[in-house]
Coordinates of C-alpha atoms in Angstrom, one line a residue:
X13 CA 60.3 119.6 151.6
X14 CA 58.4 120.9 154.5
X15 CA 54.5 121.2 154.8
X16 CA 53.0 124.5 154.9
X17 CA 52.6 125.6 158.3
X18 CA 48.5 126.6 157.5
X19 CA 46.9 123.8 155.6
X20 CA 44.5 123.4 158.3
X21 CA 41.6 124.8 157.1
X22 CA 38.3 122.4 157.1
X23 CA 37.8 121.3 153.1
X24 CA 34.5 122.5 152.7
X25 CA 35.1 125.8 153.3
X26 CA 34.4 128.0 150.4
X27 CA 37.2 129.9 148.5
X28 CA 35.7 133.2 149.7
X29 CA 36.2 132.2 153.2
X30 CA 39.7 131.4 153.0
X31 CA 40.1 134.7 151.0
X32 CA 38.3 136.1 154.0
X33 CA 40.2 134.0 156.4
X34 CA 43.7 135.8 155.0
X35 CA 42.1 139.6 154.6
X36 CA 41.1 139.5 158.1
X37 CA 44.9 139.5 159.0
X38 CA 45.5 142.9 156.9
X39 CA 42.4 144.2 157.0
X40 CA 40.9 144.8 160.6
X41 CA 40.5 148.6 161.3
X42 CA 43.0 149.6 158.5
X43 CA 46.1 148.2 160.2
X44 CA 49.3 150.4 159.3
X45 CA 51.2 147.2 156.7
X46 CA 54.6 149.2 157.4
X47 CA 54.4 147.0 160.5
X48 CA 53.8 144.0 159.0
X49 CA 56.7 142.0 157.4
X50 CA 55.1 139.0 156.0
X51 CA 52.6 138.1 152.9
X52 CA 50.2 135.0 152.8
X53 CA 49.5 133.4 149.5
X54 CA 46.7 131.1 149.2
X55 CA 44.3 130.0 146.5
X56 CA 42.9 126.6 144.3
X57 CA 44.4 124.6 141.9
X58 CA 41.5 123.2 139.5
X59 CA 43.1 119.8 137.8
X60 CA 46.0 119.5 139.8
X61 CA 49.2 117.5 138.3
X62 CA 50.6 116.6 141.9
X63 CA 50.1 117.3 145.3
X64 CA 52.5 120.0 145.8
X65 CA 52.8 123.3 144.6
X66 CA 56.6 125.5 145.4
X67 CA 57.3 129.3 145.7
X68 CA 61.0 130.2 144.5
X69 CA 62.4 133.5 144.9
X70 CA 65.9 134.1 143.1
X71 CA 66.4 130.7 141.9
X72 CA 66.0 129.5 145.6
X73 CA 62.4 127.3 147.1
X74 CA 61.4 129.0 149.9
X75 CA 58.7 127.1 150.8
X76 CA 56.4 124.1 149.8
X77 CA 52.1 124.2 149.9
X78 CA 50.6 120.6 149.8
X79 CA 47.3 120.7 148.2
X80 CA 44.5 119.9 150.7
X81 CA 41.5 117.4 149.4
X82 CA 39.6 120.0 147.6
X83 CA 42.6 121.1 145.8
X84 CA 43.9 124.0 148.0
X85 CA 46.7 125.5 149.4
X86 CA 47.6 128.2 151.7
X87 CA 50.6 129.3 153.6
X88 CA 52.8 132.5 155.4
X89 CA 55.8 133.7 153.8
X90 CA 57.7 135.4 156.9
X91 CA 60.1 138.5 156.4
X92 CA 58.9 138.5 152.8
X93 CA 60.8 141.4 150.7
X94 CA 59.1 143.5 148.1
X95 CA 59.5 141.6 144.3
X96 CA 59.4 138.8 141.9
X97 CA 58.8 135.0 143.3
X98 CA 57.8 132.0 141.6
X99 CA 55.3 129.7 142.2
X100 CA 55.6 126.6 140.9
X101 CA 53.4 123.4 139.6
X102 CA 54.8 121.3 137.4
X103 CA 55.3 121.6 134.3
X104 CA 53.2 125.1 135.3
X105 CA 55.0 128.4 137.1
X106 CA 54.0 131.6 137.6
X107 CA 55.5 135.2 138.7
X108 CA 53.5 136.9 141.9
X109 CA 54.8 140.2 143.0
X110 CA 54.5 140.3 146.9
X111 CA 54.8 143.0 149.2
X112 CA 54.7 142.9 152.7
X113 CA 50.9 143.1 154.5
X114 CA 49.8 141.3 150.9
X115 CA 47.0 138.5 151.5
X116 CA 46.5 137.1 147.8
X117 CA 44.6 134.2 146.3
X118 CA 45.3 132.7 143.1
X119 CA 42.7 130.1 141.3
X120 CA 43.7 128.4 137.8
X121 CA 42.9 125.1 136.0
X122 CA 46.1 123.1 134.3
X123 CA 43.8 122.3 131.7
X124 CA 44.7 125.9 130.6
X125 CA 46.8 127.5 133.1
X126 CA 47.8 130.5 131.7
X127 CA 44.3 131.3 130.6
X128 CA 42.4 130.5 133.4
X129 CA 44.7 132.0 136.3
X130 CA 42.8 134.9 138.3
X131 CA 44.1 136.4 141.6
X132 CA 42.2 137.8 144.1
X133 CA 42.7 139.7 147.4
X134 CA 45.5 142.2 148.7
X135 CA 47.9 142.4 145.9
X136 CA 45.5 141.1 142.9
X137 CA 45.8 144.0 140.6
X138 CA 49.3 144.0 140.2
X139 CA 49.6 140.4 139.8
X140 CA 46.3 140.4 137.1
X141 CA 48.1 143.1 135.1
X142 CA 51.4 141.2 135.4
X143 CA 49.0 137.9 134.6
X144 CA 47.5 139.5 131.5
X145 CA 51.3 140.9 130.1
X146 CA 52.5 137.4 130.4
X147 CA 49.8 136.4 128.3
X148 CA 50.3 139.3 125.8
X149 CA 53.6 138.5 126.2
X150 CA 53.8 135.0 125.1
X151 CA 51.4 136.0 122.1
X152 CA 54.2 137.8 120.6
X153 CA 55.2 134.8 118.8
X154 CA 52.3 135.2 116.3
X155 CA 53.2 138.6 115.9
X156 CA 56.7 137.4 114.8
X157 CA 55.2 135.3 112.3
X158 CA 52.8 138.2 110.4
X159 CA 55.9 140.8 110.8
X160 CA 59.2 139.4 110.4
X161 CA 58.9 139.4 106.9
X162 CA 58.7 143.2 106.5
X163 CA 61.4 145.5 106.9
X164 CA 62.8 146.8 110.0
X165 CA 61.1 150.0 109.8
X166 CA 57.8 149.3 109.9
X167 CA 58.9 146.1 112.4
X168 CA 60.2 149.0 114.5
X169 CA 56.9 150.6 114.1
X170 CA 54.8 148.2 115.5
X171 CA 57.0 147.0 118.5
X172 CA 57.3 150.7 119.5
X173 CA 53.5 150.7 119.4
X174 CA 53.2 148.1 121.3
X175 CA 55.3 149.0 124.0
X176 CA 53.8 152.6 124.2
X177 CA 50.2 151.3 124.8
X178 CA 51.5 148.9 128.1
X179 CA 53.1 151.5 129.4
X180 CA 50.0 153.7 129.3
X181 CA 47.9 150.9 130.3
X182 CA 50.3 150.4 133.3
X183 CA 49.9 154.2 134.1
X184 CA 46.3 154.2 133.9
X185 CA 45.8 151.4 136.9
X186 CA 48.5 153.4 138.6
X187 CA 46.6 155.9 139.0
X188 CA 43.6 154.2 140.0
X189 CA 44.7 151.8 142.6
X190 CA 48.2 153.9 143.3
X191 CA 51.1 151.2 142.8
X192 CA 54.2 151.4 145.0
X193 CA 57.4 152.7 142.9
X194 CA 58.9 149.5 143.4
X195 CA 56.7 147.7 141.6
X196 CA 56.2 150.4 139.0
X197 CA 59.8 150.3 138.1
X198 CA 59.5 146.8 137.8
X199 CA 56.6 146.3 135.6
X200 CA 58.0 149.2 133.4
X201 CA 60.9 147.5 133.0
X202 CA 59.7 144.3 132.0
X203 CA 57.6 146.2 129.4
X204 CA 61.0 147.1 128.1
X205 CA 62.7 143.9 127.8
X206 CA 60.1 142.4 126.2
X207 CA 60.1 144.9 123.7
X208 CA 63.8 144.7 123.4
X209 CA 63.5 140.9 123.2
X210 CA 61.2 141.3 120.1
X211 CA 64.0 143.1 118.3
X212 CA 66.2 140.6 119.4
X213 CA 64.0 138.0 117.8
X214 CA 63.7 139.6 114.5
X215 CA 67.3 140.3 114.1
X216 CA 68.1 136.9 114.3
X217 CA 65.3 135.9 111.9
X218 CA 65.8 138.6 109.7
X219 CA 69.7 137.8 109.5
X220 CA 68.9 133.8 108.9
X221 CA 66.2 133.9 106.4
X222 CA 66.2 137.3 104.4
X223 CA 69.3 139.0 103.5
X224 CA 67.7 141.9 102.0
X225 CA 66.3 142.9 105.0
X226 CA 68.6 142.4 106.8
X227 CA 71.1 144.9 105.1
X228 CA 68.1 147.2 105.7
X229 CA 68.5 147.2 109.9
X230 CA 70.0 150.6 110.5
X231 CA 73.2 151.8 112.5
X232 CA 70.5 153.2 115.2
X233 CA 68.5 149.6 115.2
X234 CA 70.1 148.4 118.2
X235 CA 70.6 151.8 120.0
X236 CA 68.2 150.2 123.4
X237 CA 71.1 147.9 124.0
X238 CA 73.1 150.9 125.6
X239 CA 70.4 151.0 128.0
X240 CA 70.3 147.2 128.6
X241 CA 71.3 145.9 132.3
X242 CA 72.5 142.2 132.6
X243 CA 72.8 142.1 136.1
X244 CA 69.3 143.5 137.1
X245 CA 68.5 142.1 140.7
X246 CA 64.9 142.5 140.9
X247 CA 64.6 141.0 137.2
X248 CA 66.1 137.9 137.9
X249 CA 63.0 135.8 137.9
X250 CA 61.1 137.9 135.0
X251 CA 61.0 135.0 132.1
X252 CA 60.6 138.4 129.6
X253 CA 64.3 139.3 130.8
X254 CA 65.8 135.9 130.5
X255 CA 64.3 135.3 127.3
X256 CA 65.8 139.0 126.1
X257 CA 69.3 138.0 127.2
X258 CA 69.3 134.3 125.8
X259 CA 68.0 135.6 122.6
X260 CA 70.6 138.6 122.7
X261 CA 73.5 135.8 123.5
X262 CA 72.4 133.8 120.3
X263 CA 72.8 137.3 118.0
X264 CA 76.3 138.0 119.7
X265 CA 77.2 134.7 119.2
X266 CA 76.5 135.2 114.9
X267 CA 79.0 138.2 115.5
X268 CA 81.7 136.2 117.3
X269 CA 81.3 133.2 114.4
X270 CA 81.8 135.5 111.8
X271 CA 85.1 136.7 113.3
X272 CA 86.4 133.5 113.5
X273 CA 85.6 132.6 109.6
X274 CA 82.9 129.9 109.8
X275 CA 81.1 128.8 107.7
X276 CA 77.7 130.7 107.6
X277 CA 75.4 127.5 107.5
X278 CA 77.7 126.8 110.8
X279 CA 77.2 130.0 112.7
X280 CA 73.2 130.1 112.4
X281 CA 73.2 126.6 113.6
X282 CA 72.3 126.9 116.9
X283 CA 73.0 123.4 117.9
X284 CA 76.5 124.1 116.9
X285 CA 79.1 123.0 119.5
X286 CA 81.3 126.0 119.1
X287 CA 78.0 128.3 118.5
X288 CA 77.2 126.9 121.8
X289 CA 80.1 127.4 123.5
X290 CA 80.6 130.8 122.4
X291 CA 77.3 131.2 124.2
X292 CA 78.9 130.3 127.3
X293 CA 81.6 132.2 127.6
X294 CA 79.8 135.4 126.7
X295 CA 77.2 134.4 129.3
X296 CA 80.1 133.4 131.9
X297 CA 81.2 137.1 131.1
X298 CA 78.6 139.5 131.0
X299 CA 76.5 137.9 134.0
X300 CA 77.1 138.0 138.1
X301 CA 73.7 137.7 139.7
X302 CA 74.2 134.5 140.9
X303 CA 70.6 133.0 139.8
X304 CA 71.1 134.2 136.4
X305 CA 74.5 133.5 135.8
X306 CA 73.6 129.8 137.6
X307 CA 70.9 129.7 135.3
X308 CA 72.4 130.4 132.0
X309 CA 75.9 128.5 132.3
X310 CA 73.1 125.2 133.0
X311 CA 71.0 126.1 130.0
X312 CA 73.7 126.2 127.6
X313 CA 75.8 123.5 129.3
X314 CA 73.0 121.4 129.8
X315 CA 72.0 121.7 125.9
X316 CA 76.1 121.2 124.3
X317 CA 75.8 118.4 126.5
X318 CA 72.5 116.2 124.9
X319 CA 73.5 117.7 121.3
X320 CA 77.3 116.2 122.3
X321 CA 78.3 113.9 119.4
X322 CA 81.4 112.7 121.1
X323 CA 82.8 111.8 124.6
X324 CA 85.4 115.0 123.8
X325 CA 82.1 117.2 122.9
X326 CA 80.8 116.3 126.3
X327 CA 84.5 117.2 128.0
X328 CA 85.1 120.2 126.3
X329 CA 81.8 121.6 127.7
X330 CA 81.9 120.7 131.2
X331 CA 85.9 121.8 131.0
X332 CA 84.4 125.2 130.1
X333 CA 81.7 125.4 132.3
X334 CA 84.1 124.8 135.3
X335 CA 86.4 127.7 134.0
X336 CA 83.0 129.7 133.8
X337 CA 82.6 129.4 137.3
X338 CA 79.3 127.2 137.5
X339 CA 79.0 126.1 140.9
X340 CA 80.3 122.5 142.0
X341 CA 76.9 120.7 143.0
X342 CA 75.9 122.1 139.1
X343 CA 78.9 120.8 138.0
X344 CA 78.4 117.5 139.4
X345 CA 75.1 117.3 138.0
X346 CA 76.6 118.0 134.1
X347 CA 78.8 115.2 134.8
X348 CA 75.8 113.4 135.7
X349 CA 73.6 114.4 132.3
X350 CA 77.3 113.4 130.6
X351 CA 76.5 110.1 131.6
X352 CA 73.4 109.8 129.9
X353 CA 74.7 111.4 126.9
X354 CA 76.9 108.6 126.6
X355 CA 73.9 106.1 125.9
X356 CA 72.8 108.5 122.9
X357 CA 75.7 108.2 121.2
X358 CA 76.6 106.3 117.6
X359 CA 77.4 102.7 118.1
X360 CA 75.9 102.4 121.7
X361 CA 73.7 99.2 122.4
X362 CA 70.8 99.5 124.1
X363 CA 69.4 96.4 123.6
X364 CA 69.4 95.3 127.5
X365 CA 67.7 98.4 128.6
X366 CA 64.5 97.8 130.5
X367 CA 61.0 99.0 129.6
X368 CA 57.3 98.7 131.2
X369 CA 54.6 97.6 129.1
X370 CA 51.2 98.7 129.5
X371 CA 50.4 95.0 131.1
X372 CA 52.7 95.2 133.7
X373 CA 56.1 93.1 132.4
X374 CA 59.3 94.1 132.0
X375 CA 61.0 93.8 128.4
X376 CA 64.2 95.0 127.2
X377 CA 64.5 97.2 124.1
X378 CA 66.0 94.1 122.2
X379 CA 62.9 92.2 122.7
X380 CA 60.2 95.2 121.5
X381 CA 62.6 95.8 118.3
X382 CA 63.0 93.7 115.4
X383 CA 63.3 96.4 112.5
X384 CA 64.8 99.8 112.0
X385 CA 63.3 101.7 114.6
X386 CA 63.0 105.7 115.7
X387 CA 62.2 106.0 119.3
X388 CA 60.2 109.4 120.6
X389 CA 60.9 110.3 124.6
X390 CA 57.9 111.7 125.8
X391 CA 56.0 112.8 129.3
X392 CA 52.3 113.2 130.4
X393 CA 53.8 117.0 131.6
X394 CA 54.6 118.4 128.5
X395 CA 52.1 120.5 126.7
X396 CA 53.1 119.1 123.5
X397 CA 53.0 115.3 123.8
X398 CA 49.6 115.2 121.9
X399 CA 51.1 117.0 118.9
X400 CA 54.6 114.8 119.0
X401 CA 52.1 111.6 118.7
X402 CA 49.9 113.1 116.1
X403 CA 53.1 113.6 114.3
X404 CA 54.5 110.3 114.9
X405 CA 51.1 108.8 113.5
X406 CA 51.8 110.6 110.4
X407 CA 54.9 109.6 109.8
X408 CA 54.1 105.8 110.6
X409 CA 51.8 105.9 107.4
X410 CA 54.4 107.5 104.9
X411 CA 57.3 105.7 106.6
X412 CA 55.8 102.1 106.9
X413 CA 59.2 100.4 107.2
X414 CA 60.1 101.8 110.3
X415 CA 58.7 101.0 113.6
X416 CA 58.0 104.3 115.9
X417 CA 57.7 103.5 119.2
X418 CA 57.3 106.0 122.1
X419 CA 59.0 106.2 125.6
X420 CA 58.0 107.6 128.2
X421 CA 60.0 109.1 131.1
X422 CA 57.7 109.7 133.9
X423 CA 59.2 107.1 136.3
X424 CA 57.3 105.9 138.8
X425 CA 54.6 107.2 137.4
X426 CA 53.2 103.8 135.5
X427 CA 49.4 104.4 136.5
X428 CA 49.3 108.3 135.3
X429 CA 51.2 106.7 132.2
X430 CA 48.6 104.4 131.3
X431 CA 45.8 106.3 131.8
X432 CA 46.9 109.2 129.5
X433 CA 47.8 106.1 126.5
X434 CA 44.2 105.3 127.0
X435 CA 43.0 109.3 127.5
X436 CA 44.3 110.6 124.2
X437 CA 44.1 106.6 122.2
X438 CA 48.0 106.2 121.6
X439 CA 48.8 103.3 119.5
X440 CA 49.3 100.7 122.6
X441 CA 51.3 98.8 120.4
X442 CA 53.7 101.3 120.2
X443 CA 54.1 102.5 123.6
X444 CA 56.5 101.7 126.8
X445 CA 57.8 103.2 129.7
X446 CA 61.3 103.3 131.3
X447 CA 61.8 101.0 134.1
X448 CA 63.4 102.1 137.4
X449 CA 66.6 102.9 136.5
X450 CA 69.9 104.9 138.6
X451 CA 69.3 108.0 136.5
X452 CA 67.6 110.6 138.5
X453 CA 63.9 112.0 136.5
X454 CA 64.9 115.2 136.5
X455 CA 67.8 114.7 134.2
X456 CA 65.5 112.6 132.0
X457 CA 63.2 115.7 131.7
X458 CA 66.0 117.3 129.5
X459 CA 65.6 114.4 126.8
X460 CA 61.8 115.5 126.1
X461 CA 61.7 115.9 122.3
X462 CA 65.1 113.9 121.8
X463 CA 64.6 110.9 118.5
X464 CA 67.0 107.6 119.1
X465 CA 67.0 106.1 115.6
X466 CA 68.1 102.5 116.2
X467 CA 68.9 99.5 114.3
X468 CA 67.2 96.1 114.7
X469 CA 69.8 94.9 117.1
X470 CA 69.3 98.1 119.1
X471 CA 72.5 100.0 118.5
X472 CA 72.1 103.2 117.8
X473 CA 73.1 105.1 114.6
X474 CA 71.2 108.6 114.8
X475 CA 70.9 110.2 118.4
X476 CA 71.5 114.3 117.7
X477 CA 68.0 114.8 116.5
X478 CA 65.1 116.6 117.8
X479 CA 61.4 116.5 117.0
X480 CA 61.6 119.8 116.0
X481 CA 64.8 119.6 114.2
X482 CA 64.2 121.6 110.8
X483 CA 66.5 118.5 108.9
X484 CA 64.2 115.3 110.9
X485 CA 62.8 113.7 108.0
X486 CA 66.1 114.4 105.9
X487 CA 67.4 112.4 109.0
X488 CA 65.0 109.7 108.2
X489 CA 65.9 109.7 104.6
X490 CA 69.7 109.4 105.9
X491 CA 68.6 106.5 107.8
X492 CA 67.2 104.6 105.4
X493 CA 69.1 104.6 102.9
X494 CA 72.1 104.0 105.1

């Protein structure tokens, strides 16, 4: 990755100087921006988790901003075109819409990213009212929770209500600080999708948990999929739009199953191998933007993969995702997360495998276990990993017998591992690192959540479940009494 080309700025200049500092680019006797071509993006990043932050546009980094020693960044995207890019900070990412002539600052704390983010400059009112629908946005869950349990009317009701007032909103600001179309017919569509993606949502819970709504969901229900576009270019990056056509995939999917006379505990599994698989092909089908198509074929590939329970589960996928189309260096790098798989599998010892302890020595599994064990991967970037200990705490009380023992996949990363065990007062005891190993970290990031339930010689006999599995302590029961 290549350093920003203007992280020269002295450190203890304020953050109204640098905004300053860009604006005086833009700014200077009203300069005509239909003859500029580029944007700069700037801003602080209170917290940081690395040194580094990325800006994607369709699935692709354009460029890299290293952090300077008070935490900020700045740099010039050349020939910049008019829509969606990415910034991203890991585990944190963020849409911007940039024109060309834009000169915006961003300022947010990891601590609570979402919350905290604020732009500032050319450009900021867009990106705050794109800032504050993602926000709204992501809130929707709890408004899944207080209405899926009424009928589809009145569920119809309130999502139509909702979307009504963004769209005003959105018109009101137009006419205030006069938005360009492009980005008007952006924002409006997102509105859409996310509305749409609420339906989505509904149907499927609706059609899992109760029936007599379900029989309730009219002919007319579904009538916005006519309008629905799965190969909308300037979209491609919108989270609200890939969230509305994963979500749609899963419903389809229920159709499909039902045709082929499966059993209905089988179709609403959505771990299913052929549930997932039927996801892939109508994914493989319906999309051609490259990043999206890209990006779907790995989501579902990647995910029949680490729920494989068999060597044949993990060749039937990759066999499909090659028909599908999915490039080579992605199909290489299922082949790769195949590999892994293989270790999570029934009957595989692990019992050699490597682990750090928080002094500094090396010990293999078969030297930390000596009793049925359930192992928990975790990593200091997830937002959940307090919670997944809190719950692993509980179940050590009611499920004395068993040894829980977390692992922790940030490799590398053995001093930001410790101090976090300290931070947050995880059971020491209980917790290990991976040692260096072949496998690249970024496939180990898709085993966050994933339980190995091993026996006291370290083979393994449960390696399908999930955290947030529904059936994980009906697991543990299973194991047990094995």
């Amino acid at each position: 990755m290549k350093k920003n080309r203007l992280n020269t700025l002295p450190p203890a200049l304020p953050l109204s100087f640098l905004l300053a500092f860009f604006l005086v680019f833009t700014s200077c006797n009203d300069l005509d921006r239909s003859d500029v071509n580029y944007a700069y993006l700037g801003g602080e990043i209170i917290n940081p988790t690395s040194e580094y932050l990325v800006i994607k546009k369709n699935g692709k980094v354009l460029d890299t901003a290293y952090l300077d020693d008070r935490n900020r960044f700045s740099l010039k995207i050349d020939s910049v075109g008019s829509g969606l890019y990415v910034i991203e900070h890991r585990p944190e990412f963020q849409n911007v819409y940039l024109e060309a002539g834009d000169s915006l600052l961003l300022r947010a704390n990891t601590l609570a990213f979402d919350e905290s983010l604020h732009f500032s400059g050319t450009g900021d009112t867009r990106n705050n009212f794109m800032a504050e629908m993602f926000l709204l946005d992501e809130n929707n869950s709890d408004l899944l929770v207080s209405y899926y349990k009424t009928d589809p009317a009145r569920f119809i009701e309130k999502t139509d209500s909702i979307r009504a007032e963004r769209l005003s909103s959105l018109e009101r600001i137009h006419e205030k600080h006069k938005f360009s179309e492009s980005f008007l017919d952006l924002a409006r569509k997102t509105i859409d999708y996310e509305s749409y993606d609420l339906k989505e949502r509904y149907t499927y819970l609706v059609n899992k948990y109760y029936d007599e709504y379900a029989a309730q969901i009219s002919s007319n229900f579904h009538d916005y999929r006519k309008d629905v576009r799965f190969n909308e270019k300037t979209l491609q990056c919108s989270p609200a739009y890939k969230r509305f056509i994963g979500n749609y995939l899963i419903n389809r999917s229920f159709l499909w199953c039902e045709k082929q006379n499966m059993v209905e505990e089988d179709c609403f599994d959505l771990s299913n191998q052929e549930n997932i698989k039927a996801r892939i092909k109508m994914a493989g089908n319906l999309l051609n933007v490259p990043s999206l198509r890209e990006h779907f074929l790995t989501k579902l590939g990647s995910l029949g993969i680490i729920l494989a329970e068999s060597r044949e589960d993990i060749l039937d996928i990759i066999a499909l995702l090659e028909k599908k189309g999915l490039s080579e260096n992605a199909i290489q790098d299922m082949k790769k997360l195949g590999t892994i798989q293989l270790a999570f599998l029934p009957g595989t010892i692990l019992s050699d495998v490597p682990m750090i302890t928080l002094t500094g020595d090396q010990k293999p599994i078969g030297k930390i276990i000596s009793r049925p064990a359930i192992i928990f991967l975790w990593s200091i970037y997830s937002h959940d990993h307090q919670e997944e200990h809190k719950m692993m705490e509980e179940l050590r009380e009611k499920y004395p017998e068993i040894d829980f023992i977390g692992i922790n996949l940030d490799v590398g990363e053995t001093s930001n591992w410790r101090m976090a065990v300290q931070k947050y007062g995880y059971d020491r005891n209980n917790e290990f690192q991976l040692a260096s190993s072949s496998v690249e970290n970024r496939f180990l990031q898709f085993y966050l959540n994933k339980l190995l339930f091993l026996d006291s010689s370290g083979e393994v006999v449960i390696g399908d479940t999930f955290q947030n599995s529904p059936e994980f302590e009906s697991r543990i029961l299973e194991f047990l009494n094995r």
